[in-house]
Amino acid sequence: MILIDGKKAAADLREELKKEVLSLKDKHNKVPGLTVILIGDLAPSQIYVRNKEKSANEVGLKSEVIRYPDSVEESEVLKKIDELNNDDSVSGILVQLPLPKHIDKQKVIEAILPEKDVDGFHPMNVGNLSSGYESSIPCTPLGCYLLIKKIEPNLNGKKAVIVGRSNLNGKPMTQLLLKENCTVTITHSKTNDLKSECLKGDIIVAAVGIPELVKGDWIKKDAIVIDVGINKTENGLVGDVAFDEVSKVAKALTPVPGGVGPMTIACLLKNTIECFKRNLGD
Ligand code: GUN
């Protein structure tokens, strides 16, 4: 079984991106800039944002974090986004989710210029991705996609089963695999006989948020299994896949942690660079 090393893949990608930033700096005399807006003091969000900032600095991006207290007015956040939309030194804008209840998530997402939407959450980017046009691609499914392609470069005709239908993961993952000529089934927590659906998959992407849902006897022999889940349990951090059982059947499997997670952040940096290049017509 191949244990897919997301940490190594992410480090390799950051190395590539670092070189690209240097050559963009040579060519344009400026570097791509990422601005993250963080509202409130949720511990996981604080950790994510710190890691994003550290990684952005590591590859040579200009990085800025704007912090607001939980009580900030929605209008103040929207005003800041408008300012960043009009700031040429800012290539990408990310508002860390979740947001406090009094702030309308959709309004915030739609306030970000699609050309600076490094998350790929703006309806314009969602539509472009599903139409097969150029777009920002959400970082987690992009990371999963790159890991799958490392194991199997030719996905033509493969059967992919996605467990989870979220806008963040399941739906964009489907679009990426369709583009690669996979036959894609989207399943979710209400799917009848999830086990028999999963058993058909040459590729399984589990992104449903249920600890160790996907069992060893749900997996076709030699399938590639990507675990997007991060669930806190009394036994520590576990994914959506029962790792020990599945590792006996799968050809390749991502661990949790150390699989998809590190790739997500590296892909955010990649998206920032893509936005910079697209905005300059490079
Ligand atoms: N919170 C958890 N994951 C994400 C993400 O990918 N983007 C944003 N903006 N917030 C998140």
PDB file of N, CA, C and O and ligand atoms in Angstrom, residues 45 48 52 94-98 119 121 138-140 168 264, ligand 1:
ATOM      1  N   SER A  45      -9.411  28.271  13.514  1.00  0.00           N
ATOM      2  CA  SER A  45      -9.197  29.319  12.508  1.00  0.00           C
ATOM      3  C   SER A  45      -7.869  30.032  12.755  1.00  0.00           C
ATOM      4  O   SER A  45      -7.134  30.346  11.809  1.00  0.00           O
ATOM      5  N   TYR A  48      -5.139  27.707  11.451  1.00  0.00           N
ATOM      6  CA  TYR A  48      -5.101  27.695   9.984  1.00  0.00           C
ATOM      7  C   TYR A  48      -4.430  28.957   9.461  1.00  0.00           C
ATOM      8  O   TYR A  48      -3.557  28.900   8.592  1.00  0.00           O
ATOM      9  N   LYS A  52      -1.176  29.502   7.206  1.00  0.00           N
ATOM     10  CA  LYS A  52      -1.242  30.118   5.875  1.00  0.00           C
ATOM     11  C   LYS A  52      -0.205  31.217   5.757  1.00  0.00           C
ATOM     12  O   LYS A  52       0.490  31.335   4.743  1.00  0.00           O
ATOM     13  N   LEU A  94      -8.763  36.207   1.091  1.00  0.00           N
ATOM     14  CA  LEU A  94      -9.445  35.061   1.700  1.00  0.00           C
ATOM     15  C   LEU A  94     -10.071  35.511   3.016  1.00  0.00           C
ATOM     16  O   LEU A  94      -9.381  36.097   3.849  1.00  0.00           O
ATOM     17  N   VAL A  95     -11.344  35.267   3.189  1.00  0.00           N
ATOM     18  CA  VAL A  95     -11.993  35.515   4.482  1.00  0.00           C
ATOM     19  C   VAL A  95     -12.149  34.159   5.153  1.00  0.00           C
ATOM     20  O   VAL A  95     -12.832  33.269   4.627  1.00  0.00           O
ATOM     21  N   GLN A  96     -11.482  34.004   6.291  1.00  0.00           N
ATOM     22  CA  GLN A  96     -11.500  32.704   6.960  1.00  0.00           C
ATOM     23  C   GLN A  96     -12.908  32.379   7.469  1.00  0.00           C
ATOM     24  O   GLN A  96     -13.557  33.201   8.118  1.00  0.00           O
ATOM     25  N   LEU A  97     -13.385  31.178   7.169  1.00  0.00           N
ATOM     26  CA  LEU A  97     -14.687  30.709   7.643  1.00  0.00           C
ATOM     27  C   LEU A  97     -14.468  29.759   8.821  1.00  0.00           C
ATOM     28  O   LEU A  97     -13.397  29.165   8.909  1.00  0.00           O
ATOM     29  N   PRO A  98     -15.399  29.565   9.716  1.00  0.00           N
ATOM     30  CA  PRO A  98     -16.743  30.159   9.728  1.00  0.00           C
ATOM     31  C   PRO A  98     -16.743  31.611  10.214  1.00  0.00           C
ATOM     32  O   PRO A  98     -15.795  32.037  10.884  1.00  0.00           O
ATOM     33  N   ASP A 119     -10.179  31.357  -2.817  1.00  0.00           N
ATOM     34  CA  ASP A 119     -10.896  30.178  -2.329  1.00  0.00           C
ATOM     35  C   ASP A 119     -11.701  29.503  -3.433  1.00  0.00           C
ATOM     36  O   ASP A 119     -12.112  28.347  -3.279  1.00  0.00           O
ATOM     37  N   PHE A 121     -14.758  30.361  -4.107  1.00  0.00           N
ATOM     38  CA  PHE A 121     -16.112  30.226  -3.554  1.00  0.00           C
ATOM     39  C   PHE A 121     -17.119  31.152  -4.240  1.00  0.00           C
ATOM     40  O   PHE A 121     -18.315  30.990  -4.082  1.00  0.00           O
ATOM     41  N   PRO A 138     -11.337  25.635  -5.558  1.00  0.00           N
ATOM     42  CA  PRO A 138     -11.224  25.513  -4.106  1.00  0.00           C
ATOM     43  C   PRO A 138     -10.011  24.654  -3.702  1.00  0.00           C
ATOM     44  O   PRO A 138      -9.726  23.618  -4.313  1.00  0.00           O
ATOM     45  N   CYS A 139      -9.308  25.139  -2.679  1.00  0.00           N
ATOM     46  CA  CYS A 139      -7.970  24.601  -2.360  1.00  0.00           C
ATOM     47  C   CYS A 139      -7.974  23.125  -1.946  1.00  0.00           C
ATOM     48  O   CYS A 139      -7.072  22.378  -2.340  1.00  0.00           O
ATOM     49  N   THR A 140      -8.956  22.705  -1.156  1.00  0.00           N
ATOM     50  CA  THR A 140      -8.919  21.313  -0.675  1.00  0.00           C
ATOM     51  C   THR A 140      -9.141  20.319  -1.824  1.00  0.00           C
ATOM     52  O   THR A 140      -8.326  19.399  -2.009  1.00  0.00           O
ATOM     53  N   LEU A 168     -17.741  23.117  -0.549  1.00  0.00           N
ATOM     54  CA  LEU A 168     -16.313  23.259  -0.257  1.00  0.00           C
ATOM     55  C   LEU A 168     -15.485  22.140  -0.894  1.00  0.00           C
ATOM     56  O   LEU A 168     -14.381  22.358  -1.380  1.00  0.00           O
ATOM     57  N   THR A 264      -3.772  21.511   1.112  1.00  0.00           N
ATOM     58  CA  THR A 264      -4.764  22.593   1.028  1.00  0.00           C
ATOM     59  C   THR A 264      -4.067  23.949   1.085  1.00  0.00           C
ATOM     60  O   THR A 264      -4.337  24.841   0.272  1.00  0.00           O
TER      61      THR A 264
HETATM   62  N1  GUN B   1     -12.182  27.410   6.881  1.00  0.00           N
HETATM   63  C1  GUN B   1     -11.861  26.094   6.786  1.00  0.00           C
HETATM   64  N2  GUN B   1     -11.414  25.808   5.533  1.00  0.00           N
HETATM   65  C2  GUN B   1     -11.479  26.960   4.838  1.00  0.00           C
HETATM   66  C3  GUN B   1     -11.141  27.310   3.489  1.00  0.00           C
HETATM   67  O1  GUN B   1     -10.717  26.490   2.672  1.00  0.00           O
HETATM   68  N3  GUN B   1     -11.324  28.615   3.152  1.00  0.00           N
HETATM   69  C4  GUN B   1     -11.824  29.534   4.026  1.00  0.00           C
HETATM   70  N4  GUN B   1     -11.973  30.795   3.588  1.00  0.00           N
HETATM   71  N5  GUN B   1     -12.133  29.250   5.275  1.00  0.00           N
HETATM   72  C5  GUN B   1     -11.957  27.967   5.676  1.00  0.00           C
END
